[in-house]
Amino acid sequence: MTELDHATALRLGGWDPRYAVVLATAARDGVAAALVDTNGDGADVDLDEYKQGPDGRWVEVSSGNCDDSGAFSTGYMALAWGRAGPRATVEVEHDAVRYTVQASDAGWWMFVVPSRSTEEPKVVSRDGPGA
């Protein structure tokens, strides 16, 4: 299985690594997502969604512009992302289960889980600077 790290997100999304910057990635149980600043200036952020194929490799299922924060459920995955203080802890609740994610040094965080529910994940708490 290929890890969905920043280099893999750039490659799979077809982004030029000279300009694009991966802000955050998340993967869990066969679903994944990446937030990509497409030209490195913060003006155009893209959300790329992935499913894991039978061979363990990630396959892009959707890509498009997004806001600095958001949440939704597609019927096969639930996603949430946003900004917090650098290295802040963010708690997200989905289908009555709480999950903890950590923001990057730049303050970006992302959450993803497989889901058959249409319930959007909700941020329930943040700590650290900028919380």
C-alpha positions as a printed NumPy array, in Angstrom:
array([[  0.   ,   0.   ,   0.   ],
       [  1.186,   3.491,  -0.831],
       [  1.118,   6.002,   2.004],
       [ -0.787,   9.204,   1.219],
       [  1.98 ,  11.607,   2.144],
       [  2.601,  15.036,   0.652],
       [  4.751,  13.73 ,  -2.224],
       [  2.132,  11.115,  -3.149],
       [ -0.675,  13.726,  -3.046],
       [  1.29 ,  15.964,  -5.438],
       [  1.987,  13.084,  -7.805],
       [ -1.534,  11.641,  -7.804],
       [ -3.143,  15.062,  -8.197],
       [ -0.862,  15.928, -11.111],
       [  0.364,  19.023,  -9.273],
       [  3.665,  20.672, -10.207],
       [  5.873,  20.346,  -7.105],
       [  7.7  ,  23.557,  -8.059],
       [  4.547,  25.556,  -7.283],
       [  1.939,  23.471,  -5.461],
       [  2.078,  23.037,  -1.688],
       [  0.28 ,  20.268,   0.191],
       [ -1.313,  21.849,   3.258],
       [ -2.708,  18.687,   4.886],
       [ -3.423,  15.023,   4.206],
       [ -5.482,  12.4  ,   6.007],
       [ -6.099,   8.711,   5.361],
       [ -8.081,   6.065,   7.23 ],
       [ -9.401,   2.626,   6.297],
       [ -9.331,   2.954,   2.517],
       [-10.293,   6.624,   2.101],
       [ -8.043,   9.678,   1.978],
       [ -7.945,  13.347,   1.117],
       [ -5.429,  16.123,   0.549],
       [ -5.623,  19.916,   0.691],
       [ -3.384,  21.467,  -1.944],
       [ -2.484,  25.112,  -2.456],
       [ -2.221,  24.798,  -6.226],
       [  0.253,  27.609,  -6.852],
       [  1.703,  28.31 ,  -3.408],
       [  0.136,  31.737,  -2.881],
       [ -2.846,  30.678,  -0.739],
       [ -5.401,  31.992,  -3.234],
       [ -6.441,  28.671,  -4.785],
       [ -6.906,  25.714,  -2.427],
       [ -7.988,  22.376,  -3.881],
       [ -9.493,  19.341,  -2.12 ],
       [ -8.526,  15.979,  -3.639],
       [-10.395,  12.848,  -2.503],
       [ -9.113,   9.271,  -2.865],
       [-10.268,   5.683,  -2.438],
       [ -7.914,   2.778,  -2.083],
       [ -8.007,   0.347,  -4.999],
       [ -7.871,  -3.465,  -4.673],
       [ -4.108,  -3.323,  -5.225],
       [ -3.676,  -0.927,  -2.276],
       [ -2.932,   2.12 ,  -4.42 ],
       [ -4.805,   5.375,  -4.072],
       [ -7.19 ,   6.376,  -6.868],
       [ -8.46 ,   9.95 ,  -7.129],
       [-12.259,  10.123,  -7.08 ],
       [-12.808,  13.875,  -6.901],
       [-10.902,  17.131,  -7.096],
       [-11.983,  20.745,  -6.877],
       [-11.655,  24.114,  -5.205],
       [-12.584,  24.466,  -1.558],
       [-12.694,  27.028,   1.231],
       [-10.13 ,  27.276,   4.037],
       [-12.447,  25.177,   6.204],
       [-15.382,  22.87 ,   5.678],
       [-17.01 ,  19.514,   6.247],
       [-19.213,  17.129,   4.297],
       [-20.118,  13.498,   3.856],
       [-20.276,  11.861,   0.433],
       [-21.935,   8.602,   1.421],
       [-18.629,   6.723,   1.317],
       [-16.409,   9.132,   3.271],
       [-16.78 ,  11.979,   5.735],
       [-14.328,  14.871,   5.589],
       [-13.516,  17.948,   7.645],
       [-10.635,  20.39 ,   7.4  ],
       [ -9.586,  23.807,   8.57 ],
       [ -7.041,  25.962,  10.305],
       [ -6.036,  26.194,  13.936],
       [ -2.922,  27.215,  15.804],
       [  0.324,  25.456,  14.891],
       [  0.29 ,  21.872,  16.255],
       [ -3.13 ,  22.468,  17.883],
       [ -5.282,  19.484,  18.775],
       [ -8.682,  19.401,  17.073],
       [-11.527,  17.091,  18.114],
       [-14.013,  16.097,  15.436],
       [-17.228,  14.161,  16.013],
       [-18.856,  11.973,  13.39 ],
       [-21.629,   9.4  ,  13.921],
       [-21.339,   9.835,  17.719],
       [-17.603,   9.   ,  17.722],
       [-14.942,  11.571,  18.644],
       [-11.637,  11.666,  16.829],
       [ -8.539,  13.727,  17.544],
       [ -6.381,  15.222,  14.799],
       [ -3.361,  17.468,  15.073],
       [ -2.759,  20.575,  13.025],
       [  0.493,  20.933,  11.127],
       [  3.229,  23.415,  12.016],
       [  1.432,  25.825,   9.644],
       [ -1.907,  25.217,  11.428],
       [ -3.746,  23.177,   8.742],
       [ -5.621,  20.021,   9.791],
       [ -7.716,  17.392,   8.022],
       [-10.011,  14.564,   9.119],
       [-11.365,  11.665,   7.037],
       [-13.225,   8.424,   7.814],
       [-15.181,   5.939,   5.716],
       [-18.876,   6.623,   6.192],
       [-22.222,   5.505,   4.831],
       [-23.89 ,   8.296,   6.773],
       [-24.816,  11.694,   5.367],
       [-24.035,  13.315,   8.724],
       [-21.337,  15.966,   8.392],
       [-18.425,  15.77 ,  10.816],
       [-18.427,  18.554,  13.397],
       [-15.519,  20.247,  15.139],
       [-16.21 ,  19.968,  18.856],
       [-13.026,  21.491,  20.301],
       [ -9.633,  22.968,  19.527],
       [ -6.755,  23.736,  21.801],
       [ -3.463,  25.508,  21.471],
       [ -2.696,  28.884,  19.898],
       [ -5.453,  30.185,  17.653],
       [ -8.082,  27.912,  19.189]])
